Coordinates of N, CA and C in Angstrom, one line a residue:
X23 N 79.4 108.3 109.9 CA 80.7 108.6 110.6 C 81.8 108.7 109.5
X24 N 82.5 109.7 109.5 CA 83.6 109.8 108.5 C 84.8 109.0 109.0
X25 N 85.7 108.8 108.0 CA 86.9 108.0 108.3 C 87.8 108.8 109.4
X26 N 87.7 110.1 109.3 CA 88.4 110.9 110.3 C 87.9 110.6 111.7
X27 N 86.5 110.7 111.8 CA 85.9 110.5 113.1 C 86.2 109.1 113.6
X28 N 86.2 108.1 112.7 CA 86.4 106.7 113.1 C 87.8 106.4 113.5
X29 N 88.8 107.0 112.8 CA 90.1 106.5 112.9 C 91.2 107.5 113.5
X30 N 90.9 108.8 113.5 CA 92.0 109.7 113.8 C 92.4 109.7 115.3
X31 N 93.3 108.8 115.6 CA 93.8 108.7 116.9 C 95.4 108.5 116.9
X32 N 96.1 109.6 117.3 CA 97.5 109.6 117.2 C 98.1 108.6 118.2
X33 N 99.2 107.9 117.9 CA 99.9 107.1 118.9 C 100.7 108.0 119.8
X34 N 101.1 107.5 120.9 CA 101.8 108.3 121.9 C 103.1 108.9 121.4
X35 N 103.7 108.2 120.4 CA 105.0 108.7 119.9 C 104.9 109.3 118.5
X36 N 103.7 109.8 118.2 CA 103.4 110.3 116.8 C 104.4 111.4 116.4
X37 N 104.6 112.3 117.4 CA 105.5 113.5 117.0 C 106.9 113.0 116.6
X38 N 107.4 112.0 117.3 CA 108.7 111.5 116.9 C 108.7 110.8 115.5
X39 N 107.6 110.1 115.3 CA 107.4 109.4 114.0 C 107.4 110.5 112.9
X40 N 106.6 111.6 113.1 CA 106.5 112.6 112.1 C 107.9 113.3 111.8
X41 N 108.7 113.5 112.9 CA 110.0 114.0 112.7 C 110.9 113.1 111.9
X42 N 110.8 111.8 112.1 CA 111.6 110.8 111.4 C 111.2 110.8 109.9
X43 N 109.9 110.9 109.7 CA 109.3 110.9 108.3 C 109.8 112.1 107.6
X44 N 109.7 113.2 108.2 CA 110.1 114.5 107.6 C 111.5 114.5 107.2
X45 N 112.4 114.0 108.2 CA 113.8 114.0 108.0 C 114.2 113.0 106.8
X46 N 113.5 111.9 106.8 CA 113.7 110.9 105.7 C 113.4 111.5 104.3
X47 N 112.3 112.2 104.2 CA 111.9 112.8 102.9 C 112.9 113.9 102.5
X48 N 113.2 114.7 103.5 CA 114.2 115.8 103.2 C 115.5 115.3 102.8
X49 N 116.0 114.3 103.4 CA 117.3 113.7 103.1 C 117.3 113.1 101.7
X50 N 116.1 112.4 101.4 CA 116.0 111.7 100.1 C 116.0 112.7 99.0
X51 N 115.3 113.9 99.2 CA 115.3 114.9 98.2 C 116.7 115.4 97.9
X52 N 117.6 115.5 98.9 CA 119.0 115.9 98.7 C 119.8 114.8 98.0
X53 N 119.6 113.5 98.5 CA 120.4 112.4 98.0 C 120.1 112.2 96.5
X54 N 118.9 112.4 96.1 CA 118.5 112.1 94.7 C 118.0 113.3 94.0
X55 N 118.7 114.4 94.3 CA 118.4 115.7 93.6 C 118.7 115.5 92.1
X56 N 118.1 116.3 91.2 CA 118.5 116.2 89.8 C 119.9 116.5 89.6
X57 N 120.5 115.8 88.6 CA 122.0 116.0 88.4 C 122.3 117.3 87.6
X58 N 121.3 117.8 86.9 CA 121.5 119.1 86.2 C 120.3 119.9 86.4
X59 N 120.5 121.2 86.4 CA 119.4 122.2 86.6 C 118.3 122.0 85.5
X60 N 117.1 121.9 86.0 CA 115.9 121.8 85.1 C 115.6 120.3 84.8
X61 N 116.4 119.4 85.2 CA 116.1 118.0 85.0 C 115.0 117.5 85.9
X62 N 114.4 116.4 85.5 CA 113.3 115.8 86.4 C 113.9 115.2 87.6
X63 N 113.1 115.2 88.7 CA 113.6 114.6 90.0 C 114.0 113.1 89.7
X64 N 115.0 112.6 90.4 CA 115.5 111.3 90.3 C 114.8 110.4 91.4
X65 N 113.8 111.0 92.1 CA 113.0 110.2 93.1 C 111.6 110.6 92.9
X66 N 110.7 109.7 93.1 CA 109.3 109.9 92.8 C 108.4 109.1 93.8
X67 N 107.2 109.7 94.1 CA 106.2 109.0 94.9 C 105.3 108.2 94.1
X68 N 105.1 106.9 94.3 CA 104.1 106.1 93.7 C 102.8 106.3 94.5
X69 N 102.0 107.2 94.0 CA 100.8 107.6 94.7 C 99.5 106.9 94.2
X70 N 99.0 106.0 95.1 CA 97.8 105.2 94.8 C 96.6 106.0 95.1
X71 N 96.7 107.3 95.6 CA 95.6 108.1 96.0 C 94.9 107.6 97.2
X72 N 95.5 106.6 97.9 CA 95.0 106.2 99.2 C 95.4 107.2 100.3
X73 N 94.9 107.0 101.5 CA 95.1 107.9 102.6 C 96.6 108.1 102.9
X74 N 97.4 107.0 102.9 CA 98.8 107.1 103.2 C 99.5 108.0 102.2
X75 N 99.2 107.7 100.9 CA 100.0 108.4 99.8 C 99.5 109.9 99.8
X76 N 98.3 110.2 100.2 CA 97.9 111.6 100.2 C 98.6 112.4 101.3
X77 N 99.0 111.6 102.4 CA 99.8 112.2 103.5 C 101.2 112.5 103.0
X78 N 101.8 111.6 102.3 CA 103.1 111.8 101.7 C 103.1 112.9 100.7
X79 N 102.2 112.9 99.8 CA 102.1 114.0 98.8 C 102.0 115.4 99.5
X80 N 101.2 115.4 100.5 CA 101.1 116.7 101.3 C 102.4 117.1 101.9
X81 N 103.2 116.2 102.4 CA 104.5 116.5 103.0 C 105.4 117.0 101.9
X82 N 105.4 116.3 100.8 CA 106.3 116.7 99.6 C 106.0 118.1 99.2
X83 N 104.7 118.4 99.1 CA 104.3 119.8 98.7 C 104.6 120.8 99.8
X84 N 104.2 120.5 101.0 CA 104.3 121.5 102.1 C 105.8 121.8 102.4
X85 N 106.7 120.8 102.3 CA 108.1 121.0 102.5 C 108.8 121.5 101.2
X86 N 108.1 121.6 100.1 CA 108.6 122.1 98.9 C 109.9 121.2 98.4
X87 N 109.7 119.9 98.5 CA 110.8 119.0 98.1 C 110.8 118.7 96.6
X88 N 112.0 118.6 96.1 CA 112.1 118.3 94.7 C 111.9 116.8 94.5
X89 N 110.7 116.3 94.6 CA 110.3 114.9 94.5 C 109.1 114.9 93.6
X90 N 109.1 114.0 92.6 CA 108.0 113.9 91.7 C 106.9 113.0 92.3
X91 N 105.7 113.0 91.7 CA 104.6 112.2 92.0 C 104.1 111.5 90.8
X92 N 103.8 110.2 90.9 CA 103.1 109.6 89.7 C 101.9 108.8 90.2
X93 N 100.9 108.6 89.3 CA 99.7 107.8 89.6 C 99.5 106.8 88.5
X94 N 99.2 105.6 88.8 CA 98.8 104.6 87.8 C 97.3 104.6 87.6
X95 N 96.9 105.1 86.5 CA 95.4 105.0 86.1 C 95.2 103.7 85.3
X96 N 94.7 102.7 86.0 CA 94.6 101.4 85.4 C 93.5 101.2 84.4
X97 N 92.6 102.2 84.3 CA 91.5 102.1 83.4 C 90.3 101.5 84.1
X98 N 90.5 101.1 85.4 CA 89.4 100.5 86.2 C 89.3 101.1 87.6
X99 N 89.7 102.3 87.7 CA 89.6 103.0 89.0 C 88.2 103.5 89.3
X100 N 87.8 103.6 90.5 CA 86.5 104.2 90.9 C 86.4 105.6 90.4
X101 N 85.2 106.1 90.2 CA 85.0 107.5 89.9 C 85.5 108.4 90.9
X102 N 85.3 108.0 92.2 CA 85.8 108.8 93.3 C 87.3 109.0 93.3
X103 N 88.0 107.9 92.9 CA 89.5 107.9 92.8 C 89.9 108.9 91.7
X104 N 89.3 108.8 90.5 CA 89.6 109.6 89.4 C 89.4 111.1 89.7
X105 N 88.3 111.4 90.5 CA 88.0 112.8 90.8 C 89.1 113.3 91.8
X106 N 89.6 112.4 92.7 CA 90.7 112.9 93.6 C 91.9 113.1 92.8
X107 N 92.2 112.3 91.8 CA 93.4 112.5 91.0 C 93.4 113.9 90.3
X108 N 92.2 114.3 89.8 CA 92.1 115.6 89.2 C 92.4 116.7 90.2
X109 N 91.9 116.5 91.4 CA 92.1 117.5 92.4 C 93.6 117.6 92.8
X110 N 94.2 116.4 92.9 CA 95.6 116.4 93.3 C 96.5 117.1 92.2
X111 N 96.2 116.8 90.9 CA 96.9 117.4 89.8 C 96.7 118.9 89.9
X112 N 95.5 119.4 90.2 CA 95.3 120.8 90.2 C 95.9 121.5 91.3
X113 N 96.1 120.8 92.5 CA 96.6 121.5 93.6 C 98.1 121.2 94.0
X114 N 98.7 120.3 93.3 CA 100.1 119.9 93.7 C 101.1 120.8 93.2
X115 N 102.0 121.2 94.1 CA 103.2 122.0 93.6 C 104.2 121.0 92.9
X116 N 104.3 119.8 93.3 CA 105.2 118.8 92.7 C 104.5 118.4 91.4
X117 N 105.2 118.1 90.4 CA 104.6 117.5 89.1 C 104.0 116.2 89.4
X118 N 102.8 116.0 88.8 CA 102.0 114.7 88.9 C 101.9 114.1 87.5
X119 N 102.6 113.0 87.3 CA 102.5 112.3 86.1 C 101.5 111.1 86.2
X120 N 100.7 110.9 85.1 CA 99.8 109.8 85.1 C 100.2 108.8 84.1
X121 N 100.3 107.5 84.5 CA 100.7 106.4 83.6 C 99.6 105.5 83.4
X122 N 99.3 105.1 82.2 CA 98.2 104.2 81.8 C 98.7 103.0 81.2
X123 N 97.9 101.9 81.1 CA 98.3 100.7 80.5 C 98.5 100.9 78.9
X124 N 99.2 100.0 78.3 CA 99.3 100.0 76.9 C 97.9 99.6 76.4
X125 N 97.2 100.5 75.6 CA 95.8 100.3 75.3 C 95.6 99.0 74.6
X126 N 96.4 98.6 73.6 CA 96.2 97.4 72.8 C 96.3 96.2 73.7
X127 N 97.2 96.2 74.7 CA 97.4 95.0 75.6 C 96.1 94.8 76.5
X128 N 95.6 95.9 77.0 CA 94.4 95.9 77.8 C 93.2 95.4 77.0
X129 N 93.0 95.9 75.8 CA 91.9 95.6 74.9 C 92.0 94.1 74.6
X130 N 93.2 93.6 74.2 CA 93.3 92.2 73.8 C 93.1 91.3 75.0
X131 N 93.5 91.7 76.1 CA 93.3 90.8 77.3 C 91.8 90.7 77.6
X132 N 91.0 91.8 77.6 CA 89.6 91.7 77.8 C 88.9 91.0 76.7
X133 N 89.3 91.2 75.5 CA 88.7 90.4 74.4 C 88.9 88.9 74.5
X134 N 90.1 88.5 75.0 CA 90.4 87.1 75.1 C 89.8 86.5 76.4
X135 N 89.9 87.2 77.5 CA 89.6 86.6 78.8 C 88.3 87.1 79.4
X136 N 87.8 88.3 78.9 CA 86.5 88.8 79.4 C 86.8 89.9 80.5
X137 N 85.7 90.7 80.8 CA 85.8 91.8 81.7 C 86.0 91.3 83.2
X138 N 85.6 90.0 83.4 CA 85.6 89.5 84.8 C 86.7 88.4 84.9
X139 N 87.7 88.5 84.1 CA 88.8 87.5 84.1 C 89.4 87.4 85.5
X140 N 89.5 88.5 86.2 CA 90.2 88.5 87.5 C 89.6 87.5 88.5
X141 N 88.3 87.3 88.4 CA 87.6 86.4 89.3 C 87.8 84.9 89.0
X142 N 88.3 84.6 87.8 CA 88.4 83.2 87.3 C 89.6 82.5 87.9
X143 N 90.7 83.1 88.1 CA 91.9 82.5 88.7 C 92.9 83.5 89.1
X144 N 93.7 83.1 90.0 CA 94.8 84.0 90.5 C 95.7 84.4 89.3
X145 N 96.0 83.4 88.4 CA 96.9 83.7 87.3 C 96.3 84.7 86.4
X146 N 95.0 84.7 86.1 CA 94.4 85.7 85.3 C 94.3 87.1 86.0
X147 N 94.0 87.0 87.3 CA 94.0 88.3 88.0 C 95.4 88.9 88.0
X148 N 96.4 88.2 88.2 CA 97.8 88.7 88.2 C 98.2 89.1 86.8
X149 N 97.7 88.5 85.8 CA 97.9 88.9 84.4 C 97.3 90.3 84.1
X150 N 96.1 90.5 84.6 CA 95.4 91.8 84.5 C 96.3 92.8 85.3
X151 N 96.7 92.5 86.5 CA 97.5 93.5 87.2 C 98.8 93.8 86.5
X152 N 99.4 92.8 85.8 CA 100.6 93.0 85.1 C 100.4 94.0 84.0
X153 N 99.3 93.9 83.3 CA 99.1 94.8 82.2 C 98.7 96.2 82.7
X154 N 97.9 96.3 83.7 CA 97.4 97.6 84.2 C 98.2 98.3 85.2
X155 N 99.1 97.5 85.9 CA 99.9 98.1 87.0 C 101.4 98.0 86.8
X156 N 101.8 96.7 86.6 CA 103.3 96.5 86.6 C 104.0 97.1 85.4
X157 N 103.5 96.9 84.2 CA 104.1 97.5 83.0 C 104.1 99.0 83.1
X158 N 103.0 99.7 83.5 CA 103.1 101.1 83.6 C 104.0 101.6 84.7
X159 N 104.1 100.8 85.8 CA 105.0 101.1 86.9 C 106.4 101.1 86.4
X160 N 106.8 100.1 85.7 CA 108.2 100.0 85.1 C 108.5 101.3 84.3
X161 N 107.5 101.8 83.5 CA 107.8 103.0 82.7 C 107.9 104.2 83.7
X162 N 107.1 104.2 84.7 CA 107.1 105.4 85.6 C 108.5 105.5 86.4
X163 N 109.1 104.3 86.6 CA 110.3 104.3 87.4 C 111.6 104.3 86.5
X164 N 111.4 104.4 85.2 CA 112.6 104.4 84.3 C 113.4 105.7 84.6
X165 N 114.7 105.5 84.8 CA 115.6 106.7 85.1 C 115.6 107.2 86.5
X166 N 114.8 106.5 87.4 CA 114.7 107.0 88.8 C 115.7 106.2 89.6
X167 N 116.3 106.9 90.6 CA 117.3 106.3 91.5 C 116.6 105.7 92.7
X168 N 115.4 106.3 93.0 CA 114.7 105.9 94.2 C 113.2 106.2 94.0
X169 N 112.4 105.4 94.8 CA 110.9 105.7 94.8 C 110.4 105.6 96.2
X170 N 109.2 106.2 96.4 CA 108.6 106.3 97.7 C 107.2 105.6 97.6
X171 N 106.9 104.9 98.7 CA 105.6 104.3 98.8 C 104.9 104.6 100.1
X172 N 103.7 104.3 100.2 CA 102.9 104.4 101.5 C 102.8 103.2 102.3
X173 N 103.6 102.2 102.0 CA 103.6 100.9 102.8 C 103.7 101.1 104.3
X174 N 102.9 100.4 105.0 CA 103.0 100.4 106.5 C 103.0 99.0 107.0
X175 N 103.7 98.8 108.1 CA 103.9 97.5 108.7 C 102.5 96.9 109.2
X176 N 101.6 97.8 109.6 CA 100.4 97.5 110.1 C 99.4 97.0 109.1
X177 N 99.6 97.2 107.8 CA 98.7 97.0 106.7 C 98.3 95.5 106.6
X178 N 99.3 94.6 106.7 CA 99.1 93.2 106.5 C 100.2 92.4 107.1
X179 N 100.0 91.1 107.3 CA 101.1 90.2 107.7 C 102.3 90.2 106.8
X180 N 102.0 90.3 105.5 CA 103.0 90.3 104.5 C 103.9 91.5 104.5
X181 N 103.4 92.6 105.1 CA 104.1 93.9 105.2 C 104.6 94.2 106.6
X182 N 104.6 93.2 107.5 CA 104.9 93.4 108.9 C 106.3 93.9 109.2
X183 N 107.2 93.6 108.2 CA 108.6 93.9 108.4 C 109.1 95.0 107.4
X184 N 108.2 95.7 106.9 CA 108.6 96.8 105.9 C 109.6 97.7 106.5
X185 N 110.7 97.9 105.9 CA 111.7 98.9 106.5 C 111.5 100.3 106.0
X186 N 112.1 101.2 106.7 CA 112.0 102.6 106.3 C 112.7 102.8 104.9
X187 N 113.9 102.1 104.8 CA 114.7 102.2 103.6 C 114.9 100.8 103.2
X188 N 114.5 100.5 101.9 CA 114.6 99.1 101.4 C 115.5 99.1 100.2
X189 N 116.6 98.4 100.4 CA 117.7 98.3 99.4 C 117.8 96.9 98.7
X190 N 116.7 96.1 98.8 CA 116.7 94.8 98.3 C 116.6 94.7 96.8
X191 N 116.0 95.8 96.2 CA 115.9 95.8 94.7 C 117.2 96.3 94.2
X192 N 117.8 95.6 93.3 CA 119.0 96.0 92.7 C 118.9 97.2 91.8
X193 N 117.7 97.5 91.4 CA 117.4 98.6 90.4 C 117.4 100.0 91.1
X194 N 116.8 100.1 92.3 CA 116.6 101.4 92.9 C 116.2 101.2 94.3
X195 N 116.5 102.2 95.2 CA 116.1 102.2 96.6 C 114.6 102.5 96.7
X196 N 114.0 101.8 97.6 CA 112.5 102.1 97.9 C 112.5 102.7 99.3
X197 N 111.8 103.8 99.5 CA 111.6 104.4 100.8 C 110.2 104.3 101.2
X198 N 110.0 103.9 102.5 CA 108.6 103.7 103.0 C 108.5 104.6 104.3
X199 N 108.3 105.9 104.1 CA 108.4 106.8 105.2 C 107.4 106.7 106.3
X200 N 106.3 106.0 106.0 CA 105.2 105.8 107.0 C 105.2 104.4 107.5
X201 N 106.3 103.7 107.3 CA 106.4 102.2 107.7 C 105.9 102.0 109.1
X202 N 106.3 102.8 110.1 CA 105.9 102.6 111.5 C 104.7 103.4 111.9
X203 N 104.0 104.1 111.0 CA 102.8 104.8 111.4 C 101.6 103.8 111.6
X204 N 100.7 104.2 112.5 CA 99.5 103.4 112.6 C 98.4 104.0 111.7
X205 N 97.3 103.3 111.5 CA 96.2 103.8 110.8 C 95.6 105.1 111.5
X206 N 95.7 105.0 112.8 CA 95.2 106.2 113.6 C 96.1 107.4 113.3
X207 N 97.5 107.2 113.2 CA 98.4 108.3 112.9 C 98.1 108.9 111.6
X208 N 97.8 108.1 110.6 CA 97.5 108.6 109.2 C 96.3 109.5 109.3
X209 N 95.3 109.1 109.9 CA 94.1 109.9 109.9 C 94.2 111.1 110.8
X210 N 94.9 111.0 111.9 CA 95.2 112.1 112.8 C 95.9 113.2 111.9
X211 N 96.9 112.9 111.1 CA 97.6 113.8 110.3 C 96.7 114.4 109.2
X212 N 95.9 113.6 108.6 CA 94.9 114.1 107.6 C 94.0 115.1 108.3
X213 N 93.4 114.8 109.4 CA 92.5 115.7 110.1 C 93.3 117.0 110.5
X214 N 94.5 116.9 111.0 CA 95.2 118.0 111.5 C 95.5 119.0 110.4
X215 N 95.8 118.5 109.2 CA 96.2 119.3 108.1 C 95.2 119.5 107.0
X216 N 94.0 119.0 107.3 CA 92.8 119.1 106.3 C 93.2 118.6 104.9
X217 N 93.8 117.5 104.9 CA 94.2 116.9 103.6 C 93.0 116.2 102.9
X218 N 93.0 116.5 101.6 CA 91.9 115.9 100.8 C 92.1 114.4 100.7
X219 N 91.0 113.6 100.7 CA 91.2 112.2 100.6 C 90.0 111.6 99.9
X220 N 90.1 110.3 99.5 CA 89.1 109.6 98.7 C 87.9 109.4 99.6
X221 N 86.7 109.8 99.2 CA 85.5 109.7 100.0 C 85.1 108.2 100.2
X222 N 85.7 107.3 99.4 CA 85.4 105.9 99.6 C 85.9 105.4 101.0
X223 N 86.9 106.1 101.5 CA 87.4 105.8 102.9 C 86.2 106.0 103.9
X224 N 85.3 107.0 103.6 CA 84.2 107.2 104.5 C 83.2 106.1 104.4
X225 N 83.3 105.3 103.4 CA 82.3 104.2 103.2 C 83.0 102.8 103.5
X226 N 84.0 102.8 104.4 CA 84.6 101.6 104.9 C 85.5 100.9 103.9
X227 N 86.1 101.7 103.1 CA 87.1 101.2 102.1 C 88.5 101.6 102.7
X228 N 89.2 100.9 103.5 CA 90.5 101.3 104.0 C 91.6 101.2 103.0
X229 N 91.5 100.2 102.1 CA 92.5 100.0 101.0 C 91.7 100.0 99.7
X230 N 92.1 100.9 98.8 CA 91.4 101.1 97.6 C 92.2 100.8 96.4
X231 N 91.8 99.9 95.5 CA 92.4 99.6 94.3 C 91.5 99.8 93.1
X232 N 91.6 98.9 92.1 CA 90.6 98.9 91.0 C 89.2 98.6 91.5
X233 N 88.2 99.1 90.8 CA 86.8 98.9 91.3 C 86.4 97.4 91.3
X234 N 86.7 96.6 90.3 CA 86.3 95.2 90.4 C 87.0 94.4 91.5
X235 N 88.1 94.9 92.0 CA 88.9 94.2 93.0 C 88.9 94.7 94.4
X236 N 88.0 95.7 94.6 CA 87.9 96.3 95.9 C 86.5 96.4 96.5
X237 N 86.3 96.0 97.7 CA 85.0 96.2 98.4 C 85.2 96.8 99.7
X238 N 84.1 97.2 100.3 CA 84.1 97.7 101.7 C 84.4 96.6 102.7
X239 N 84.9 96.9 103.8 CA 85.1 95.9 104.9 C 84.1 96.1 106.0
X240 N 83.9 95.0 106.7 CA 83.0 95.0 107.9 C 83.9 95.2 109.2
X241 N 83.2 95.5 110.3 CA 83.9 95.7 111.5 C 84.6 94.4 111.9
X242 N 85.8 94.5 112.3 CA 86.6 93.3 112.7 C 87.4 92.7 111.6
X243 N 87.1 93.0 110.3 CA 87.8 92.4 109.2 C 89.2 93.0 109.1
X244 N 90.1 92.3 108.5 CA 91.5 92.7 108.2 C 91.5 94.0 107.4
X245 N 92.5 94.8 107.5 CA 92.7 96.0 106.8 C 92.5 95.8 105.3
X246 N 93.1 94.8 104.8 CA 93.1 94.5 103.3 C 92.1 93.4 102.9
X247 N 91.1 93.2 103.8 CA 90.1 92.1 103.5 C 89.3 92.5 102.3
X248 N 89.2 93.8 102.0 CA 88.4 94.2 100.8 C 89.1 94.1 99.5
X249 N 90.4 93.8 99.5 CA 91.2 93.6 98.3 C 91.2 92.2 97.9
X250 N 90.8 91.9 96.6 CA 90.8 90.5 96.1 C 90.3 89.5 97.1
X251 N 89.1 89.8 97.6 CA 88.5 89.1 98.8 C 88.2 87.6 98.5
X252 N 88.2 87.3 97.2 CA 87.9 85.9 96.8 C 89.1 85.0 96.8
X253 N 90.3 85.6 97.1 CA 91.5 84.8 97.1 C 92.0 84.5 98.5
X254 N 93.0 83.6 98.5 CA 93.6 83.3 99.8 C 94.4 84.5 100.3
X255 N 94.6 84.7 101.5 CA 95.3 85.8 102.1 C 96.7 85.9 101.5
X256 N 97.4 84.8 101.3 CA 98.8 84.8 100.9 C 98.9 85.4 99.5
X257 N 97.9 85.4 98.7 CA 98.0 85.8 97.3 C 97.7 87.3 97.1
X258 N 97.3 88.0 98.2 CA 96.8 89.4 98.1 C 97.9 90.4 97.9
X259 N 98.6 90.3 96.8 CA 99.5 91.4 96.3 C 99.4 91.4 94.8
X260 N 99.6 92.5 94.2 CA 99.5 92.6 92.8 C 100.9 92.5 92.1
X261 N 102.0 92.7 92.9 CA 103.3 92.6 92.3 C 104.0 94.0 92.3
X262 N 103.3 95.0 92.6 CA 103.9 96.3 92.6 C 105.1 96.4 93.6
X263 N 105.0 95.7 94.6 CA 106.1 95.8 95.6 C 106.9 94.5 95.7
X264 N 107.2 93.9 94.6 CA 108.0 92.7 94.5 C 109.1 93.0 93.4
X265 N 110.1 93.9 93.8 CA 111.2 94.2 92.8 C 110.6 94.5 91.4
X266 N 109.9 95.6 91.3 CA 109.1 95.9 90.1 C 109.9 96.0 88.9
X267 N 111.2 96.5 89.0 CA 112.0 96.7 87.8 C 113.0 95.6 87.6
X268 N 113.1 95.1 86.3 CA 114.0 94.0 86.1 C 115.4 94.5 85.8
X269 N 115.7 95.8 85.9 CA 117.0 96.4 85.6 C 118.1 95.7 86.4
X270 N 119.1 95.2 85.8 CA 120.1 94.5 86.6 C 121.1 95.3 87.4
X271 N 121.2 96.6 87.2 CA 122.1 97.4 87.9 C 121.4 98.6 88.5
X272 N 121.8 99.0 89.7 CA 121.1 100.1 90.4 C 121.6 101.4 89.8
X273 N 120.6 102.3 89.6 CA 120.9 103.7 89.1 C 121.8 104.3 90.2
X274 N 122.9 105.0 89.8 CA 123.7 105.6 90.8 C 123.0 106.7 91.6
X275 N 123.3 106.8 92.9 CA 122.7 107.9 93.7 C 123.4 109.2 93.4

């Protein structure tokens, strides 16, 4: 059974949610339009290549919005994820940038701690995430006034109060246009619009990260149970969504 067959169930207020999401993205494209002709967009989508972000990328492209897209290639992604990245790059109207870790930092970490360092302690796992995700994210967001994520309140207890517009980071605004969508809404929209998605979703991977840190989930398990499954629930974030940029002043809108 495919992820679409298993999950595509729109909520009763889906049409209203879609209107709100569309309006939010359209307004964001206006609010953070390039300051000069030909300049790069001042707003970008952090695309994990998961189902939610593929929905947002589709909306950006179909609405022809002046919003960029970037992907963090950590050097440890599944083959299926890398294949989807190539298809996204080939078919996207919006520019898709790929950011990778500083090679020397990744090599030195593996040489010092080993390929399976992430299993040894939370500190080492977070150190790996810092090299492969956080530092590249900071580069991706340089010069941006706002960024977009696929965070949803339903994803985990830690994300239960995710707002549509998050202004808590002094560096830049974060927009979460699917914050109030259900998993069923996401897959309903994917099915309706024939959106390409990671085939690992068909193998019971609802949340997909680096290959060593992601497994399939069983019936009844939490949405993010397959991420860092050897850790306590409270630790299951990599830091991407904890005020990623240290910049002390917000970029002007």
